[in-house]
């Protein structure tokens, strides 16, 4: 009984942490997709700016 309560509290802790970090994770995913799109459509510009 005590272990079940501890597991439920741990699950709530994980879910709250996931929802708390979901916005920052979504922003990071969006930024990575944006960077990939820019490098795909402008490979020469990205390569030149990376070399300089």
JSON list of C-alpha atoms in Angstrom, two decimals:
[
{"chain": "A", "resi": 1, "resn": "UNK", "atom": "CA", "xyz": [0.00, 0.00, 0.00]},
{"chain": "A", "resi": 2, "resn": "UNK", "atom": "CA", "xyz": [2.82, 2.39, 0.86]},
{"chain": "A", "resi": 3, "resn": "UNK", "atom": "CA", "xyz": [4.69, 1.47, -2.34]},
{"chain": "A", "resi": 4, "resn": "UNK", "atom": "CA", "xyz": [1.62, 2.07, -4.51]},
{"chain": "A", "resi": 5, "resn": "UNK", "atom": "CA", "xyz": [1.18, 5.55, -3.07]},
{"chain": "A", "resi": 6, "resn": "UNK", "atom": "CA", "xyz": [4.87, 6.28, -3.65]},
{"chain": "A", "resi": 7, "resn": "UNK", "atom": "CA", "xyz": [4.62, 5.10, -7.27]},
{"chain": "A", "resi": 8, "resn": "UNK", "atom": "CA", "xyz": [1.57, 7.30, -7.92]},
{"chain": "A", "resi": 9, "resn": "UNK", "atom": "CA", "xyz": [3.38, 10.31, -6.46]},
{"chain": "A", "resi": 10, "resn": "UNK", "atom": "CA", "xyz": [6.40, 9.52, -8.62]},
{"chain": "A", "resi": 11, "resn": "UNK", "atom": "CA", "xyz": [4.17, 9.24, -11.71]},
{"chain": "A", "resi": 12, "resn": "UNK", "atom": "CA", "xyz": [2.58, 12.62, -10.91]},
{"chain": "A", "resi": 13, "resn": "UNK", "atom": "CA", "xyz": [6.07, 14.09, -10.50]},
{"chain": "A", "resi": 14, "resn": "UNK", "atom": "CA", "xyz": [7.14, 12.75, -13.91]},
{"chain": "A", "resi": 15, "resn": "UNK", "atom": "CA", "xyz": [3.97, 14.00, -15.63]},
{"chain": "A", "resi": 16, "resn": "UNK", "atom": "CA", "xyz": [4.26, 17.47, -14.06]},
{"chain": "A", "resi": 17, "resn": "UNK", "atom": "CA", "xyz": [7.90, 17.67, -15.10]},
{"chain": "A", "resi": 18, "resn": "UNK", "atom": "CA", "xyz": [7.01, 16.54, -18.64]},
{"chain": "A", "resi": 19, "resn": "UNK", "atom": "CA", "xyz": [4.30, 19.18, -18.99]},
{"chain": "A", "resi": 20, "resn": "UNK", "atom": "CA", "xyz": [6.65, 21.79, -17.52]},
{"chain": "A", "resi": 21, "resn": "UNK", "atom": "CA", "xyz": [9.41, 21.01, -20.02]},
{"chain": "A", "resi": 22, "resn": "UNK", "atom": "CA", "xyz": [7.09, 20.33, -22.98]},
{"chain": "A", "resi": 23, "resn": "UNK", "atom": "CA", "xyz": [7.06, 23.98, -24.08]},
{"chain": "A", "resi": 24, "resn": "UNK", "atom": "CA", "xyz": [10.85, 24.31, -24.05]},
{"chain": "A", "resi": 25, "resn": "UNK", "atom": "CA", "xyz": [11.15, 20.91, -25.80]},
{"chain": "A", "resi": 26, "resn": "UNK", "atom": "CA", "xyz": [8.64, 21.96, -28.47]},
{"chain": "A", "resi": 27, "resn": "UNK", "atom": "CA", "xyz": [10.54, 25.22, -28.99]},
{"chain": "A", "resi": 28, "resn": "UNK", "atom": "CA", "xyz": [13.84, 23.35, -29.31]},
{"chain": "A", "resi": 29, "resn": "UNK", "atom": "CA", "xyz": [12.27, 20.91, -31.81]},
{"chain": "A", "resi": 30, "resn": "UNK", "atom": "CA", "xyz": [10.84, 23.82, -33.81]},
{"chain": "A", "resi": 31, "resn": "UNK", "atom": "CA", "xyz": [14.21, 25.57, -33.88]},
{"chain": "A", "resi": 32, "resn": "UNK", "atom": "CA", "xyz": [16.00, 22.40, -35.02]},
{"chain": "A", "resi": 33, "resn": "UNK", "atom": "CA", "xyz": [13.40, 21.87, -37.77]},
{"chain": "A", "resi": 34, "resn": "UNK", "atom": "CA", "xyz": [13.76, 25.51, -38.82]},
{"chain": "A", "resi": 35, "resn": "UNK", "atom": "CA", "xyz": [17.55, 25.15, -38.97]},
{"chain": "A", "resi": 36, "resn": "UNK", "atom": "CA", "xyz": [17.23, 21.94, -41.00]},
{"chain": "A", "resi": 37, "resn": "UNK", "atom": "CA", "xyz": [14.80, 23.62, -43.41]},
{"chain": "A", "resi": 38, "resn": "UNK", "atom": "CA", "xyz": [17.09, 26.63, -43.88]},
{"chain": "A", "resi": 39, "resn": "UNK", "atom": "CA", "xyz": [20.14, 24.41, -44.46]},
{"chain": "A", "resi": 40, "resn": "UNK", "atom": "CA", "xyz": [18.10, 22.31, -46.93]},
{"chain": "A", "resi": 41, "resn": "UNK", "atom": "CA", "xyz": [16.81, 25.22, -48.99]},
{"chain": "A", "resi": 42, "resn": "UNK", "atom": "CA", "xyz": [20.01, 27.30, -48.73]},
{"chain": "A", "resi": 43, "resn": "UNK", "atom": "CA", "xyz": [22.89, 24.80, -48.50]},
{"chain": "A", "resi": 44, "resn": "UNK", "atom": "CA", "xyz": [25.44, 27.11, -50.14]},
{"chain": "A", "resi": 45, "resn": "UNK", "atom": "CA", "xyz": [24.61, 30.06, -47.85]},
{"chain": "A", "resi": 46, "resn": "UNK", "atom": "CA", "xyz": [24.73, 27.85, -44.75]},
{"chain": "A", "resi": 47, "resn": "UNK", "atom": "CA", "xyz": [28.05, 26.33, -45.83]},
{"chain": "A", "resi": 48, "resn": "UNK", "atom": "CA", "xyz": [29.56, 29.75, -46.59]},
{"chain": "A", "resi": 49, "resn": "UNK", "atom": "CA", "xyz": [28.44, 31.23, -43.27]},
{"chain": "A", "resi": 50, "resn": "UNK", "atom": "CA", "xyz": [29.75, 28.12, -41.45]},
{"chain": "A", "resi": 51, "resn": "UNK", "atom": "CA", "xyz": [33.17, 28.35, -43.12]},
{"chain": "A", "resi": 52, "resn": "UNK", "atom": "CA", "xyz": [33.58, 32.10, -42.49]}
]
